[in-house]
């Protein structure tokens, strides 16, 4: 499982705490594509054992194109939950493109934000991911 965060670059070009974080325990089913270099530009290069930072228009736009492919896959698999999660990651990429010198996207198996560090006022259903958006909860 990969944790995905957006970090703001600090004044001294250091990394501060994440401004946003999401994860889904099954996101590796779609994001781990090391064996498909002919199909994916960026996902094929992501090492599921090491952290990866993304910034710059080219990298982020290529990642968006890869995410578009895996979202389509999730939709074909009727995996609405992961489709929603992957769309959330795509929006984070867009946020970084809009703020290319201010925000970096970070994908890492070590990226964990403690539940106590999430904003208290987020509705529980959406606290860690938007993956359950549009679904009924009991």
CSV table of C-alpha atoms in Angstrom, one decimal:
chain,number,residue,atom,x,y,z
A,1,UNK,CA,0.0,0.0,0.0
A,2,UNK,CA,1.3,3.4,-0.9
A,3,UNK,CA,0.5,6.5,1.1
A,4,UNK,CA,0.1,9.6,-1.0
A,5,UNK,CA,0.7,13.1,0.3
A,6,UNK,CA,1.1,16.7,-0.9
A,7,UNK,CA,3.8,18.7,0.7
A,8,UNK,CA,4.4,22.4,0.6
A,9,UNK,CA,7.9,23.4,-0.1
A,10,UNK,CA,9.1,25.5,2.9
A,11,UNK,CA,10.8,28.9,2.6
A,12,UNK,CA,14.2,27.2,3.0
A,13,UNK,CA,13.2,24.6,0.4
A,14,UNK,CA,12.7,22.0,3.2
A,15,UNK,CA,9.7,19.8,3.5
A,16,UNK,CA,7.1,20.6,6.1
A,17,UNK,CA,4.3,18.4,7.3
A,18,UNK,CA,1.9,17.3,4.6
A,19,UNK,CA,-0.9,19.6,3.7
A,20,UNK,CA,-3.0,16.6,2.5
A,21,UNK,CA,-2.8,12.8,2.8
A,22,UNK,CA,-4.7,9.9,1.4
A,23,UNK,CA,-4.3,6.2,1.3
A,24,UNK,CA,-6.2,3.0,0.4
A,25,UNK,CA,-5.1,-0.4,1.5
A,26,UNK,CA,-5.7,-1.8,-2.1
A,27,UNK,CA,-4.2,1.0,-4.1
A,28,UNK,CA,-1.2,-1.2,-5.0
A,29,UNK,CA,-3.5,-3.2,-7.2
A,30,UNK,CA,-3.6,-0.3,-9.6
A,31,UNK,CA,-0.5,1.8,-8.8
A,32,UNK,CA,2.2,-0.8,-8.8
A,33,UNK,CA,3.1,-1.2,-12.5
A,34,UNK,CA,6.8,-1.9,-12.5
A,35,UNK,CA,6.3,-4.7,-15.0
A,36,UNK,CA,4.5,-2.6,-17.5
A,37,UNK,CA,7.1,0.0,-18.8
A,38,UNK,CA,5.6,-0.1,-22.3
A,39,UNK,CA,2.2,1.0,-21.0
A,40,UNK,CA,3.0,3.4,-18.2
A,41,UNK,CA,5.3,6.4,-18.2
A,42,UNK,CA,5.6,7.1,-14.5
A,43,UNK,CA,3.9,4.2,-12.7
A,44,UNK,CA,6.3,1.8,-14.3
A,45,UNK,CA,9.2,3.7,-12.6
A,46,UNK,CA,7.6,3.9,-9.1
A,47,UNK,CA,9.4,1.6,-6.8
A,48,UNK,CA,6.9,0.2,-4.3
A,49,UNK,CA,9.7,-0.2,-1.7
A,50,UNK,CA,11.0,3.4,-1.9
A,51,UNK,CA,9.5,6.9,-1.7
A,52,UNK,CA,9.0,8.9,-4.8
A,53,UNK,CA,8.6,12.7,-5.1
A,54,UNK,CA,6.9,14.3,-8.1
A,55,UNK,CA,7.2,17.9,-9.1
A,56,UNK,CA,7.4,19.7,-12.4
A,57,UNK,CA,4.9,19.9,-15.3
A,58,UNK,CA,6.1,17.0,-17.3
A,59,UNK,CA,6.3,14.4,-14.5
A,60,UNK,CA,3.0,15.4,-13.0
A,61,UNK,CA,1.2,15.5,-16.4
A,62,UNK,CA,2.6,12.1,-17.3
A,63,UNK,CA,1.5,10.7,-13.9
A,64,UNK,CA,-2.0,12.2,-14.7
A,65,UNK,CA,-2.1,10.3,-18.0
A,66,UNK,CA,-1.1,7.0,-16.2
A,67,UNK,CA,-3.8,7.6,-13.5
A,68,UNK,CA,-6.3,8.1,-16.3
A,69,UNK,CA,-5.4,4.6,-17.6
A,70,UNK,CA,-5.7,2.9,-14.1
A,71,UNK,CA,-9.0,4.8,-13.4
A,72,UNK,CA,-10.4,3.4,-16.6
A,73,UNK,CA,-9.2,-0.1,-15.5
A,74,UNK,CA,-10.9,0.3,-12.1
A,75,UNK,CA,-14.1,1.4,-13.9
A,76,UNK,CA,-13.9,-1.6,-16.2
A,77,UNK,CA,-13.5,-3.8,-13.1
A,78,UNK,CA,-16.5,-2.1,-11.5
A,79,UNK,CA,-14.2,-1.1,-8.7
A,80,UNK,CA,-15.9,2.2,-7.8
A,81,UNK,CA,-14.1,2.4,-4.5
A,82,UNK,CA,-10.6,2.4,-6.1
A,83,UNK,CA,-11.8,4.5,-9.0
A,84,UNK,CA,-12.8,7.2,-6.5
A,85,UNK,CA,-9.5,6.9,-4.7
A,86,UNK,CA,-7.4,7.2,-7.9
A,87,UNK,CA,-9.4,10.2,-8.9
A,88,UNK,CA,-8.5,11.8,-5.6
A,89,UNK,CA,-4.8,11.2,-6.4
A,90,UNK,CA,-5.3,12.7,-9.9
A,91,UNK,CA,-6.8,15.8,-8.3
A,92,UNK,CA,-3.7,16.0,-6.0
A,93,UNK,CA,-1.5,15.9,-9.1
A,94,UNK,CA,-3.5,18.8,-10.6
A,95,UNK,CA,-3.1,20.7,-7.4
A,96,UNK,CA,0.7,20.3,-7.7
A,97,UNK,CA,0.6,21.4,-11.4
A,98,UNK,CA,-1.4,24.5,-10.4
A,99,UNK,CA,1.3,25.2,-7.8
A,100,UNK,CA,4.3,23.6,-9.5
A,101,UNK,CA,6.9,25.5,-7.4
A,102,UNK,CA,5.1,25.3,-4.2
A,103,UNK,CA,3.8,21.7,-3.8
A,104,UNK,CA,5.2,18.3,-4.4
A,105,UNK,CA,3.4,15.0,-4.6
A,106,UNK,CA,4.9,12.2,-2.5
A,107,UNK,CA,4.1,8.5,-2.9
A,108,UNK,CA,5.7,6.1,-0.5
A,109,UNK,CA,5.0,2.8,1.2
A,110,UNK,CA,6.4,4.5,4.4
A,111,UNK,CA,4.1,7.4,4.2
A,112,UNK,CA,1.7,7.1,7.1
A,113,UNK,CA,-0.1,9.9,8.9
A,114,UNK,CA,-1.3,9.0,12.3
A,115,UNK,CA,-5.1,9.2,12.7
A,116,UNK,CA,-4.5,11.7,15.5
A,117,UNK,CA,-2.8,14.1,13.0
A,118,UNK,CA,-5.8,14.2,10.7
A,119,UNK,CA,-8.1,17.3,11.1
A,120,UNK,CA,-10.7,16.5,13.7
A,121,UNK,CA,-13.6,18.1,11.7
A,122,UNK,CA,-13.3,15.8,8.7
A,123,UNK,CA,-16.4,13.6,8.4
A,124,UNK,CA,-15.3,10.1,9.3
A,125,UNK,CA,-16.4,8.5,6.0
A,126,UNK,CA,-14.0,10.8,4.2
A,127,UNK,CA,-11.2,11.1,6.8
A,128,UNK,CA,-8.6,9.0,5.1
A,129,UNK,CA,-9.8,8.8,1.5
A,130,UNK,CA,-12.8,9.8,-0.7
A,131,UNK,CA,-12.9,6.1,-1.9
A,132,UNK,CA,-16.3,5.6,-0.2
A,133,UNK,CA,-17.9,8.7,-1.7
A,134,UNK,CA,-21.3,7.9,-3.2
A,135,UNK,CA,-21.7,4.7,-1.2
A,136,UNK,CA,-24.1,4.1,1.6
A,137,UNK,CA,-22.6,3.5,5.0
A,138,UNK,CA,-24.2,1.7,7.9
